[in-house]
PDB file of C-alpha atoms in Angstrom:
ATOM      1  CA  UNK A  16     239.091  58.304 370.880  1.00 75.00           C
ATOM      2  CA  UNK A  17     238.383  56.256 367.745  1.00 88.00           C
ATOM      3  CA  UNK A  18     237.811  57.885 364.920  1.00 95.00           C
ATOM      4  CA  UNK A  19     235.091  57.708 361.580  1.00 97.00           C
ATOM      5  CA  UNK A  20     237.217  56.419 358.803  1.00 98.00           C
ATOM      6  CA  UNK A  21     236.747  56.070 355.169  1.00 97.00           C
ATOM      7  CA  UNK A  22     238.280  53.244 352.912  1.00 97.00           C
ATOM      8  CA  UNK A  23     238.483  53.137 349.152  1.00 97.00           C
ATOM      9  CA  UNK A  24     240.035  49.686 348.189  1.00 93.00           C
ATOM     10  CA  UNK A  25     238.671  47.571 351.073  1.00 91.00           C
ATOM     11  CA  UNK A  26     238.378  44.273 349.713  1.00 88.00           C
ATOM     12  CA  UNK A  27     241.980  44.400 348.591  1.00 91.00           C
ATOM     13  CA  UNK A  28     244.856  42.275 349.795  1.00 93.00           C
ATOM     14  CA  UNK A  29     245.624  45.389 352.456  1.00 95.00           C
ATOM     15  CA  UNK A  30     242.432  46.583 353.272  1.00 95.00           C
ATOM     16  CA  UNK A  31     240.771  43.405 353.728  1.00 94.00           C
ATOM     17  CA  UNK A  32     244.082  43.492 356.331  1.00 96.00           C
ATOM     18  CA  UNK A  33     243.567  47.020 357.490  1.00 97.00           C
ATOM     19  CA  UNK A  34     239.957  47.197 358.207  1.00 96.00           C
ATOM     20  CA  UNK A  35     240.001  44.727 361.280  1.00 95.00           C
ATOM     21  CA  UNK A  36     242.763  45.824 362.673  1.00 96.00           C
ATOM     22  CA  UNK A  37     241.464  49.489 362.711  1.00 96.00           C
ATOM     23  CA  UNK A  38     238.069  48.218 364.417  1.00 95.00           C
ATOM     24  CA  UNK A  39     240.055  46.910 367.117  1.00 94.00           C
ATOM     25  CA  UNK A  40     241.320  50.260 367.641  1.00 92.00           C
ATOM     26  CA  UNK A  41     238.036  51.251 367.813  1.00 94.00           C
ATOM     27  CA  UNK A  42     237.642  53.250 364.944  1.00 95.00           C
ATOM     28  CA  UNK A  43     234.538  53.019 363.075  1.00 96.00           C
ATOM     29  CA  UNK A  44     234.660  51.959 359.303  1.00 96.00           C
ATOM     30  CA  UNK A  45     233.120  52.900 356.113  1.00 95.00           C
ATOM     31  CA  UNK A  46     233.994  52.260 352.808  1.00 95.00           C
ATOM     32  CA  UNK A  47     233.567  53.064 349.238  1.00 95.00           C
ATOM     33  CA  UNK A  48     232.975  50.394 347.073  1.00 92.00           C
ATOM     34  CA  UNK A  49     231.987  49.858 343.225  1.00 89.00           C
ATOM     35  CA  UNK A  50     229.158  47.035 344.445  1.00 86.00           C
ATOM     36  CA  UNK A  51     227.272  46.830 347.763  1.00 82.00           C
ATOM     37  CA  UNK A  52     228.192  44.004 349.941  1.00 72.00           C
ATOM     38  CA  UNK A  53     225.740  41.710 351.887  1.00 69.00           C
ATOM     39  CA  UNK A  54     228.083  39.989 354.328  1.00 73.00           C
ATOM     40  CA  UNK A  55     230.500  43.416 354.830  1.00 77.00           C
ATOM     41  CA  UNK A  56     230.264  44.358 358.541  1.00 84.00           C
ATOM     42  CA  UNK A  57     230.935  47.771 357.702  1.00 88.00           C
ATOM     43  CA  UNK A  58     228.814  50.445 356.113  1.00 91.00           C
ATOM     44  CA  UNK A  59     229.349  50.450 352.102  1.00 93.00           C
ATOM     45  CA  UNK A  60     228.748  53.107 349.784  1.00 94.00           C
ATOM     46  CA  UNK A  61     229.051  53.209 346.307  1.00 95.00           C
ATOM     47  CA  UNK A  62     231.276  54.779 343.834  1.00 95.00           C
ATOM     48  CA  UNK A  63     231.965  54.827 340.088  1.00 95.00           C
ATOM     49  CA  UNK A  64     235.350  57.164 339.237  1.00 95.00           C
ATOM     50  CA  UNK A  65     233.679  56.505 335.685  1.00 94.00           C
ATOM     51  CA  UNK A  66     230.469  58.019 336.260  1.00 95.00           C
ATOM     52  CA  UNK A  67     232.122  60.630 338.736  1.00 95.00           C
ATOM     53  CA  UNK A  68     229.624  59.151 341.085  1.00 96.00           C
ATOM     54  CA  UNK A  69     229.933  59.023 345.105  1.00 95.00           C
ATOM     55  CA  UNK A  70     226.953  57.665 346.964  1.00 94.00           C
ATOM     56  CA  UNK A  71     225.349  60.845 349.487  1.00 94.00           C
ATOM     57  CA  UNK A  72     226.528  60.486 352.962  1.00 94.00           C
ATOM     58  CA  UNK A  73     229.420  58.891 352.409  1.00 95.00           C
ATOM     59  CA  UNK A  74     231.640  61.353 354.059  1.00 96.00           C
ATOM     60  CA  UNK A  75     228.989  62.078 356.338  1.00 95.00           C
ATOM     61  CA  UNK A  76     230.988  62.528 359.986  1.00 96.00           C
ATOM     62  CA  UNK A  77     234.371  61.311 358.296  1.00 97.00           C
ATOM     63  CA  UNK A  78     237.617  62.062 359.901  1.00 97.00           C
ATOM     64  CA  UNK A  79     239.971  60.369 358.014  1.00 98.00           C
ATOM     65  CA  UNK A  80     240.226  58.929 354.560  1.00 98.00           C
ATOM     66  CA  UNK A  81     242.452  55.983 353.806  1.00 98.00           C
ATOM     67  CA  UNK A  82     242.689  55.672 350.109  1.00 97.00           C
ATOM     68  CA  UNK A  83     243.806  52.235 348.812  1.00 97.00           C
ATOM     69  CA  UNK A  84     242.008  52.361 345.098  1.00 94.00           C
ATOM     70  CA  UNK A  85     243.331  50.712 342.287  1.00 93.00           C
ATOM     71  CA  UNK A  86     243.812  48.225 339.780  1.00 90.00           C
ATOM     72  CA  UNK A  87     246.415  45.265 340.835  1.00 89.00           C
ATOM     73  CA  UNK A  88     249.813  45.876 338.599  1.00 88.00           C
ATOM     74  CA  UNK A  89     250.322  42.243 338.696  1.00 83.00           C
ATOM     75  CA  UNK A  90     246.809  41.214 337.903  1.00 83.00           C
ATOM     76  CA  UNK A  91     246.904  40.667 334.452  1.00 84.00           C
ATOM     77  CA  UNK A  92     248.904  41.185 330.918  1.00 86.00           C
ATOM     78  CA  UNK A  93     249.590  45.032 330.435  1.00 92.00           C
ATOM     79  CA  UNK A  94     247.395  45.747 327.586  1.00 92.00           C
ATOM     80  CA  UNK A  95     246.786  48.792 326.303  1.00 93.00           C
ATOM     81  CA  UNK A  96     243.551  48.889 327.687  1.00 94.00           C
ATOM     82  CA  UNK A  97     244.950  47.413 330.888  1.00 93.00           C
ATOM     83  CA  UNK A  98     247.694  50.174 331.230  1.00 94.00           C
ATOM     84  CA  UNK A  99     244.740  52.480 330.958  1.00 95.00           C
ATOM     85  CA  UNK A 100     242.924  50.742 334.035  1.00 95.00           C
ATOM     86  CA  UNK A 101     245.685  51.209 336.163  1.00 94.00           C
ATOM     87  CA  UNK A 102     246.557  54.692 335.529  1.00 96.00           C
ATOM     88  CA  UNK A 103     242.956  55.764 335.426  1.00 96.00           C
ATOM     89  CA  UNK A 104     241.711  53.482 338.980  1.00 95.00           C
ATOM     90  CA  UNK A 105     244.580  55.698 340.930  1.00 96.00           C
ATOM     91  CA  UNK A 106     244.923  59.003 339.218  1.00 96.00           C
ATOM     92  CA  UNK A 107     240.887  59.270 338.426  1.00 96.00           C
ATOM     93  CA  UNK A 108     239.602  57.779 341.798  1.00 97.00           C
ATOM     94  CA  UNK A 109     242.253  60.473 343.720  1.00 97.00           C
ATOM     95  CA  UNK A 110     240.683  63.580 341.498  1.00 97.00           C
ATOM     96  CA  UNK A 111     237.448  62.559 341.984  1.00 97.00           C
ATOM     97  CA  UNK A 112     237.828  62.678 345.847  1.00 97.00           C
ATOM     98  CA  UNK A 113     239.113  65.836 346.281  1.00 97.00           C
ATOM     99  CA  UNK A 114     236.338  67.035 344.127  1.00 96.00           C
ATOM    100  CA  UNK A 115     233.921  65.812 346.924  1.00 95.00           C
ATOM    101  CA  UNK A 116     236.320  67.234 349.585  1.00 97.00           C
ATOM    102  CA  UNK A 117     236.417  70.536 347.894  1.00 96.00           C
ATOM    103  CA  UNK A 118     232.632  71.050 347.854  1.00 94.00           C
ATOM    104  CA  UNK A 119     232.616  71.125 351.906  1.00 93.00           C
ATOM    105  CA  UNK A 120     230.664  70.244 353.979  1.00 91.00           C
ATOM    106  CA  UNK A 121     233.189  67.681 356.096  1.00 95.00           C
ATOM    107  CA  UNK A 122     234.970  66.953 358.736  1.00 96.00           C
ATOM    108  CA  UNK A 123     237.579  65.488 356.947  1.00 97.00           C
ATOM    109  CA  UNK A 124     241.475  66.054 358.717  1.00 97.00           C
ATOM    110  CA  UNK A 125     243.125  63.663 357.444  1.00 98.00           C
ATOM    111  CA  UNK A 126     243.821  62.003 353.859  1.00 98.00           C
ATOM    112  CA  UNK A 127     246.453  58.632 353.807  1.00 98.00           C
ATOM    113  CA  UNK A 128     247.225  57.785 350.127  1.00 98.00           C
ATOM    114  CA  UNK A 129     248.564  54.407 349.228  1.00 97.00           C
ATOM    115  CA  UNK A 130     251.225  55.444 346.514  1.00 97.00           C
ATOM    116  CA  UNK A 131     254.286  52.809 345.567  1.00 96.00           C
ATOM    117  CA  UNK A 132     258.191  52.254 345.518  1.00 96.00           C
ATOM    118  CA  UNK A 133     257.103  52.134 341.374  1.00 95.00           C
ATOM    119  CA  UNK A 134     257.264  55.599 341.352  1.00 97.00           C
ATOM    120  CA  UNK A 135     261.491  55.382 341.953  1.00 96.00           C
ATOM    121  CA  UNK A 136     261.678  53.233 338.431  1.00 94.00           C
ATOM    122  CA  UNK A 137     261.545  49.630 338.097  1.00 90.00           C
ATOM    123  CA  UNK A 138     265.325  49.358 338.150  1.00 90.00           C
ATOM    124  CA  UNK A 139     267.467  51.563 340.952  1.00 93.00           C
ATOM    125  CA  UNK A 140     270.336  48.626 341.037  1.00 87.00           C
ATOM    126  CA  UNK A 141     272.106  49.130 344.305  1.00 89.00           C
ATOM    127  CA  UNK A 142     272.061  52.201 345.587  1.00 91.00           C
ATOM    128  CA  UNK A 143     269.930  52.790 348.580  1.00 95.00           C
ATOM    129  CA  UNK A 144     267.215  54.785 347.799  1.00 96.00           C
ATOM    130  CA  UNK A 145     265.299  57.781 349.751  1.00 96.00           C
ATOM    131  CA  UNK A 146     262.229  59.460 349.264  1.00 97.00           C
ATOM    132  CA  UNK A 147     263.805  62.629 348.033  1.00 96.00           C
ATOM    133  CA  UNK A 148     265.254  60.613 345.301  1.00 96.00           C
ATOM    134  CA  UNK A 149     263.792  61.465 341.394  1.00 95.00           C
ATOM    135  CA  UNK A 150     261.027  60.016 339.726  1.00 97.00           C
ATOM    136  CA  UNK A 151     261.957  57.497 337.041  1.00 95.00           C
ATOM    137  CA  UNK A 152     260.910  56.958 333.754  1.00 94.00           C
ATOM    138  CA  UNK A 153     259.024  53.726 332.993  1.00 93.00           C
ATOM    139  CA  UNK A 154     255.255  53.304 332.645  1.00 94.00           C
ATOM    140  CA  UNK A 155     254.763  52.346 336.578  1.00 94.00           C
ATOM    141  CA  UNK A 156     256.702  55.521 337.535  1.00 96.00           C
ATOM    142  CA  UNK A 157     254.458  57.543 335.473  1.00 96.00           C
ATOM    143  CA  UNK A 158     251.295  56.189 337.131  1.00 96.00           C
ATOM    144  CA  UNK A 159     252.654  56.740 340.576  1.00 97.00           C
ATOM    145  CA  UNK A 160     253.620  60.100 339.955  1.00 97.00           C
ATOM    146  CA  UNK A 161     250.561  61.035 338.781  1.00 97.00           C
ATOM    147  CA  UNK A 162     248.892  59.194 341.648  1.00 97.00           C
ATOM    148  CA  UNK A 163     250.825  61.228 344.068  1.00 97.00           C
ATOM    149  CA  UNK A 164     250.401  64.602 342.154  1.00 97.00           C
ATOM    150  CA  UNK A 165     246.419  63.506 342.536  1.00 97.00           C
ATOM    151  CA  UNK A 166     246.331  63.209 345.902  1.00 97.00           C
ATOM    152  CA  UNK A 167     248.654  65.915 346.552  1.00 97.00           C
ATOM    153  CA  UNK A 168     245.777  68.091 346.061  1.00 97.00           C
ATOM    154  CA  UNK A 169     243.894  67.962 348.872  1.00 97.00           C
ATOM    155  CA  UNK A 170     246.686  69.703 351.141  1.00 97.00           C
ATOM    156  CA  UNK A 171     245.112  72.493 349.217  1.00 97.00           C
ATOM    157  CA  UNK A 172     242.107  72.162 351.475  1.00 97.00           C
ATOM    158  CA  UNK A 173     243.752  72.239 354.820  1.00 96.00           C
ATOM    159  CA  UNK A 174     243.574  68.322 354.891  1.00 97.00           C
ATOM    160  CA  UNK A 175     246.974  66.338 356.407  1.00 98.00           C
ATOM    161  CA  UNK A 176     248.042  64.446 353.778  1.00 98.00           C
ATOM    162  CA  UNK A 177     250.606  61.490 354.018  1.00 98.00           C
ATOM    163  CA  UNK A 178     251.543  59.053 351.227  1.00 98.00           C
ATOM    164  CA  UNK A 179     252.868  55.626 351.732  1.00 98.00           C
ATOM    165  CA  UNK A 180     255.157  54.233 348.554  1.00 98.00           C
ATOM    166  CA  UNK A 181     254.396  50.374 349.599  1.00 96.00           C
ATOM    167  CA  UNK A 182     257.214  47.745 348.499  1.00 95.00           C
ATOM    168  CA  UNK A 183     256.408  44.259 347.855  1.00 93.00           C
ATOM    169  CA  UNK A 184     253.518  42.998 350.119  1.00 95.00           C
ATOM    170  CA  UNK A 185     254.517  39.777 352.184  1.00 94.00           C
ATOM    171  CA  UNK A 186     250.923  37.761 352.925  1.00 94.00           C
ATOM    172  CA  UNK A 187     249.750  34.563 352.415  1.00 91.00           C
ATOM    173  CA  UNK A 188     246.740  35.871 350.963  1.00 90.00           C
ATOM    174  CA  UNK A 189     247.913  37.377 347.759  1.00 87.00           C
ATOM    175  CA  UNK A 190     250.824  39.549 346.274  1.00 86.00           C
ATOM    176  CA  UNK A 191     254.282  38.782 345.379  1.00 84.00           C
ATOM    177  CA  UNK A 192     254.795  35.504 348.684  1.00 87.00           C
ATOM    178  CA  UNK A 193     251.865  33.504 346.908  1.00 86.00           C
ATOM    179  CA  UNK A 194     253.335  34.306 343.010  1.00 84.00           C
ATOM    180  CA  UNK A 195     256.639  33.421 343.710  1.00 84.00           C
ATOM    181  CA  UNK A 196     255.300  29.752 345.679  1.00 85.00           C
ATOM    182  CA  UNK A 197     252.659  29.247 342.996  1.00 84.00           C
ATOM    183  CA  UNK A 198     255.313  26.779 340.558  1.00 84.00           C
ATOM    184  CA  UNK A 199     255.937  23.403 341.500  1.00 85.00           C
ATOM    185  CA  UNK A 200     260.066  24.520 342.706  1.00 87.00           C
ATOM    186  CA  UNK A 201     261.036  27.963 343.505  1.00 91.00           C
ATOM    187  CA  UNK A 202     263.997  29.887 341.709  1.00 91.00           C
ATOM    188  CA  UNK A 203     265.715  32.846 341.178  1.00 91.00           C
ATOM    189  CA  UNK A 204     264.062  35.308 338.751  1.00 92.00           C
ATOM    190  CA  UNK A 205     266.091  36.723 335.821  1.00 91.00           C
ATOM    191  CA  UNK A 206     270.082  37.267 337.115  1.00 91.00           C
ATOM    192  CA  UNK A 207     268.085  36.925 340.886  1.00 92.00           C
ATOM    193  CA  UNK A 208     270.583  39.662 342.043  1.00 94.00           C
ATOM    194  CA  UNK A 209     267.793  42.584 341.887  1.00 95.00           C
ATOM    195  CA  UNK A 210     267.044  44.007 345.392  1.00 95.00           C
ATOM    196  CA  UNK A 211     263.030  43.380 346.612  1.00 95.00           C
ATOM    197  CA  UNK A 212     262.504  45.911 349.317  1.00 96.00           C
ATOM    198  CA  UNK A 213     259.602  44.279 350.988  1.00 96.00           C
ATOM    199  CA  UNK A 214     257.225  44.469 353.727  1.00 97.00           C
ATOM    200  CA  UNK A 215     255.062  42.476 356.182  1.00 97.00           C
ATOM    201  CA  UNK A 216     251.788  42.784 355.713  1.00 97.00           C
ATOM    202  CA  UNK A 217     251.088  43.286 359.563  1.00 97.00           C
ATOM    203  CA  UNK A 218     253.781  46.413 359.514  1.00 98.00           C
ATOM    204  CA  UNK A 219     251.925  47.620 356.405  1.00 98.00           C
ATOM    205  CA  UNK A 220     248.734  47.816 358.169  1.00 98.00           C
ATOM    206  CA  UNK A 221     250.162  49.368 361.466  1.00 98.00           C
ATOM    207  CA  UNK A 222     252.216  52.111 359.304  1.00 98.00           C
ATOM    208  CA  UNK A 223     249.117  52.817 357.888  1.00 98.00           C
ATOM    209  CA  UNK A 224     247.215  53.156 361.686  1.00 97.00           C
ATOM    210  CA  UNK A 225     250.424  55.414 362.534  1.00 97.00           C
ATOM    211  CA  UNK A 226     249.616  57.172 359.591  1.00 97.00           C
ATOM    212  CA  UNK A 227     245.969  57.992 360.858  1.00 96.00           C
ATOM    213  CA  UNK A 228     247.060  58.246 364.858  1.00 94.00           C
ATOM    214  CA  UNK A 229     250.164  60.664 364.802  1.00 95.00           C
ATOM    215  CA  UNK A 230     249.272  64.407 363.383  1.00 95.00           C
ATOM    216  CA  UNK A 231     252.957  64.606 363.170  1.00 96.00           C
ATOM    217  CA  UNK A 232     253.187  62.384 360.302  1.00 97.00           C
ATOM    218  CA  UNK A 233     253.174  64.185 356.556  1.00 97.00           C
ATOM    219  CA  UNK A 234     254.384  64.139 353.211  1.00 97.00           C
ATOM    220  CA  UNK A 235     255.687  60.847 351.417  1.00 98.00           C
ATOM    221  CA  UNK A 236     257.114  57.797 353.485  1.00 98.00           C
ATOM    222  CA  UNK A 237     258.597  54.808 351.897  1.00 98.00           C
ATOM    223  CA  UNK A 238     257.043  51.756 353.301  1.00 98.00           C
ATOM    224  CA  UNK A 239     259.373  49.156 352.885  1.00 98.00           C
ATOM    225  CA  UNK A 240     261.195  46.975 355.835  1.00 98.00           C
ATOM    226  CA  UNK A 241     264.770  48.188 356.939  1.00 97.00           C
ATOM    227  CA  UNK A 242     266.289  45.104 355.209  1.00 96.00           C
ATOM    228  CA  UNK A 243     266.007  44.593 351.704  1.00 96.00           C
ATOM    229  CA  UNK A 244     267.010  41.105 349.685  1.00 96.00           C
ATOM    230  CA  UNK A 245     268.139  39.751 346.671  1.00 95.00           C
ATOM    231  CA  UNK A 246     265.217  38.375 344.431  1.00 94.00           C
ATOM    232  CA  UNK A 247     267.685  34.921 345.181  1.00 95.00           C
ATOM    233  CA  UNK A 248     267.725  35.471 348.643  1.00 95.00           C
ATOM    234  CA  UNK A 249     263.883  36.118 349.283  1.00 95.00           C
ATOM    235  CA  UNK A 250     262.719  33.368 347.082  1.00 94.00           C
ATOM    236  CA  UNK A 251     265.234  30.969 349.369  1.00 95.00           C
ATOM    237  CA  UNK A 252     264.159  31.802 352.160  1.00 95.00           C
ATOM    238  CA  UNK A 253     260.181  31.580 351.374  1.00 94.00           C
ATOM    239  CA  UNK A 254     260.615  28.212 350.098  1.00 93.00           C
ATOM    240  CA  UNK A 255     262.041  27.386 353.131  1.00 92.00           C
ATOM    241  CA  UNK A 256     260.135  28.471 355.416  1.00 92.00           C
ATOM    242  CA  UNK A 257     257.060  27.052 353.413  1.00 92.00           C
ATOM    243  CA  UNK A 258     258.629  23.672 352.728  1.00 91.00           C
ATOM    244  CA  UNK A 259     258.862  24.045 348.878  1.00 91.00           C
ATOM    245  CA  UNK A 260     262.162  22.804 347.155  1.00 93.00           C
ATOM    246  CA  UNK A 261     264.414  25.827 345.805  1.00 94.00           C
ATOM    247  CA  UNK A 262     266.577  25.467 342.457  1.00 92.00           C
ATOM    248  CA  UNK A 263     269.245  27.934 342.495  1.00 90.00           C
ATOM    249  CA  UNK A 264     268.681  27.995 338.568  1.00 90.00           C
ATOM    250  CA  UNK A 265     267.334  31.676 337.459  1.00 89.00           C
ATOM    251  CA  UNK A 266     264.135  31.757 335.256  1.00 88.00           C
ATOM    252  CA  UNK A 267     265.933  33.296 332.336  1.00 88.00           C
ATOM    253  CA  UNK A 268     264.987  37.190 331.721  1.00 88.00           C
ATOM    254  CA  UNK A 269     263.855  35.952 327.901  1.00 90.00           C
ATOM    255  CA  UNK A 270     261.748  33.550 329.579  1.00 88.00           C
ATOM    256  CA  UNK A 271     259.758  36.112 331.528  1.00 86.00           C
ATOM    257  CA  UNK A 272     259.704  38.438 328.950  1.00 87.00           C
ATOM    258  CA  UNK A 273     258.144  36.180 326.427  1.00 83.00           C
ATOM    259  CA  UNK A 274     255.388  35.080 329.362  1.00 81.00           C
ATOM    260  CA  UNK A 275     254.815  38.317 331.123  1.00 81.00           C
ATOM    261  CA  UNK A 276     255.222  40.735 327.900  1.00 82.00           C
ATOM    262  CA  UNK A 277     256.318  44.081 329.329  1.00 83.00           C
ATOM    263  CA  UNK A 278     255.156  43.392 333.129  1.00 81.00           C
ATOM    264  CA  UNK A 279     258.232  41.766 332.983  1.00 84.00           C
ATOM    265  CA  UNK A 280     260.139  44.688 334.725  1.00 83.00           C
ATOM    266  CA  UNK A 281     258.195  44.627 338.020  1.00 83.00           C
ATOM    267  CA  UNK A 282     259.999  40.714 338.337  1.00 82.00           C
ATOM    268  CA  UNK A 283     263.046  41.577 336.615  1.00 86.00           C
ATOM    269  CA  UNK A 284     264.105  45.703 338.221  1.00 88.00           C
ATOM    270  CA  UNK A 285     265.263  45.753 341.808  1.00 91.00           C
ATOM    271  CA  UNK A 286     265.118  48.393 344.090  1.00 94.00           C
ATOM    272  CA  UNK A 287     266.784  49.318 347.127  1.00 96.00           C
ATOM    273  CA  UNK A 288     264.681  51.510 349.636  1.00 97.00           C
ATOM    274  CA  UNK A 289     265.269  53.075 352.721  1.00 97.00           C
ATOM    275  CA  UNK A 290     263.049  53.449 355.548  1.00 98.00           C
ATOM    276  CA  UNK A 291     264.463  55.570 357.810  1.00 98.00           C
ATOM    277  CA  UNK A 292     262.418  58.159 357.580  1.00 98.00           C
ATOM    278  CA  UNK A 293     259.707  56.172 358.718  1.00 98.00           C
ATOM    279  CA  UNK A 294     262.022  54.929 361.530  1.00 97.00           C
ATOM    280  CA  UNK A 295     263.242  58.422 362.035  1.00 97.00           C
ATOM    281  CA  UNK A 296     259.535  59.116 362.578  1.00 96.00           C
ATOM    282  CA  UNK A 297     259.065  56.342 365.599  1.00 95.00           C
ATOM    283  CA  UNK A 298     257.971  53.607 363.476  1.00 97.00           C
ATOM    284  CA  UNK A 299     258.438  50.647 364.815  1.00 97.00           C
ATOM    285  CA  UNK A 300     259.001  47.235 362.724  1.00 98.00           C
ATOM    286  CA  UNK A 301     257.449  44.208 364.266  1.00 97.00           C
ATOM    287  CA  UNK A 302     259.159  42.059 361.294  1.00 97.00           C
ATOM    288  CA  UNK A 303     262.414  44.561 360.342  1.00 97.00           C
ATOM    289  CA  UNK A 304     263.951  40.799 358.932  1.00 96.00           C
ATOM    290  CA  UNK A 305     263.007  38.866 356.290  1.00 96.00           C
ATOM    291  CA  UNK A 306     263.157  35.654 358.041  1.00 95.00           C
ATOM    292  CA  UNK A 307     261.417  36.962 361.099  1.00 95.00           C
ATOM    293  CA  UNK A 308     258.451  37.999 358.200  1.00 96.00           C
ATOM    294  CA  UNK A 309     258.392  34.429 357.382  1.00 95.00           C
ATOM    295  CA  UNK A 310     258.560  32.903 359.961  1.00 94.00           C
ATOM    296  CA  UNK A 311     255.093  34.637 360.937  1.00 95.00           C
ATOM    297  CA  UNK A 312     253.639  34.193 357.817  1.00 94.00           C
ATOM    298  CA  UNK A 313     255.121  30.217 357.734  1.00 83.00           C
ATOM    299  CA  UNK A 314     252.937  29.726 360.911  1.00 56.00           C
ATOM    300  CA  UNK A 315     249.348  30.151 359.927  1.00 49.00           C
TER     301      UNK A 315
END
């Protein structure tokens, strides 16, 4: 039996993913977006976390809410005004929600937060990291926290909530694949020993449509494949599989710093996350290896 689901963040590089695969489920889609959209072929209504503003109806026969909101990290320069964006676009958008959930009315059963591996600390080094692990202390870690503490309250209303801390996104439309291809020669970043734990973007999306399917599922899930590489190692391989000549020279740390002003930590910190629990769970990777990710995403 499909379901009636509702998607904040739609247009984004995972929900523009998301949203066809869960029609071919046969679950019916509606999302809530800051603009209407002529050519969507789902229903849109607006929203403005500004305004505290939600279009009427829009939860109207709603099972499940799949909330993806927020400004991109990498996007641009961290101003201070930018910093602001991105803590207010989760943290806001999340209170603002349960404030619609908690007037009644619904059906709603279900609530799947996006949240991030951010919320660990830019820099973990080497040791492998769970969910029960602390929360760190950098500004990205902060905004994920509060994200999470956010959403957290809608188990409040009976609702199942689960949280997904995404890793680094693997598509060829967007993210962290198409950043590190963009110069003429790929290299190393910084000392290009710092663990990425990534993801494919196809596991992503079906993690997320486990998320919705299996009532078992709660509480906070790292979303990262079981294999984590080396910034080195990752940027190799990508250029291989997408024919562009690697230096093993690393972009020095100054370098990045200088260009990328304090963003520079999301290149230069590494992480190292588990996903058993996931696993533990019955989730099953269709890409658990990097080159296996590639390799599908080298193809199209």
């Amino acid at each position: 039996m499909g379901q009636k689901i509702l998607i904040t963040g739609g247009t984004g590089l995972v929900g523009s993913a998301l949203i066809p695969m869960l029609k071919k489920q046969g679950h019916e889609i509606v999302v809530l977006s800051r603009s209407k959209s002529r050519n969507a072929d789902y229903k849109v209504f607006v929203w403005d976390y500004k305004k505290e503003y939600i279009e009427e109806g829009a939860f109207e026969g709603v099972d499940t809410i799949i909330h993806l909101a927020g400004a991109g990290v990498a996007d641009s320069k961290w101003t201070a005004e930018r910093k602001e964006e991105i803590y207010n676009s989760r943290t806001k958008t999340s209170i603002l929600l349960f404030k619609e959930l908690e007037k009644g009315g619904h059906q709603v059963k279900t609530f799947i937060a996006a949240s991030a591996i951010g919320i660990y600390g830019s820099d973990t080094g080497n040791n492998i990291i769970l969910e029960s692990a602390e929360v760190g202390h950098d500004f990205l870690a902060h905004v994920t926290d509060a994200w999470e503490t956010a959403t957290n309250k809608v188990t409040a209303l009976n609702i199942r909530l689960v949280q997904l801390r995404v890793g680094v996104v693997l598509s060829k439309k967007g993210g962290a694949l198409v950043e590190l291809l963009k110069p003429p020669v790929a290299a190393p970043l910084g000392k290009g020993d710092q663990y990425m734990s990534w993801i494919h973007i196809g596991d992503l999306c079906r993690m997320f449509i486990t998320a919705v399917e299996n009532t078992e599922l709660e509480g906070v899930y790292n979303a990262v494949a079981p294999k984590p590489e080396t910034n080195k190692s990752l940027t190799k391989q990508a250029a291989k599989a997408f024919k562009k000549t690697f230096i093993p020279f690393p972009v020095p740390s100054i370098v990045l710093k200088i260009m990328l002003g304090e963003m520079a930590v999301i290149v230069l910190g590494g992480s190292r996350i588990s996903s058993a629990k996931i696993q533990r769970a019955g989730f099953k990777f269709r890409f658990p290896k990097l080159e296996q990710a590639l390799a599908d995403l080298g193809d199209k």
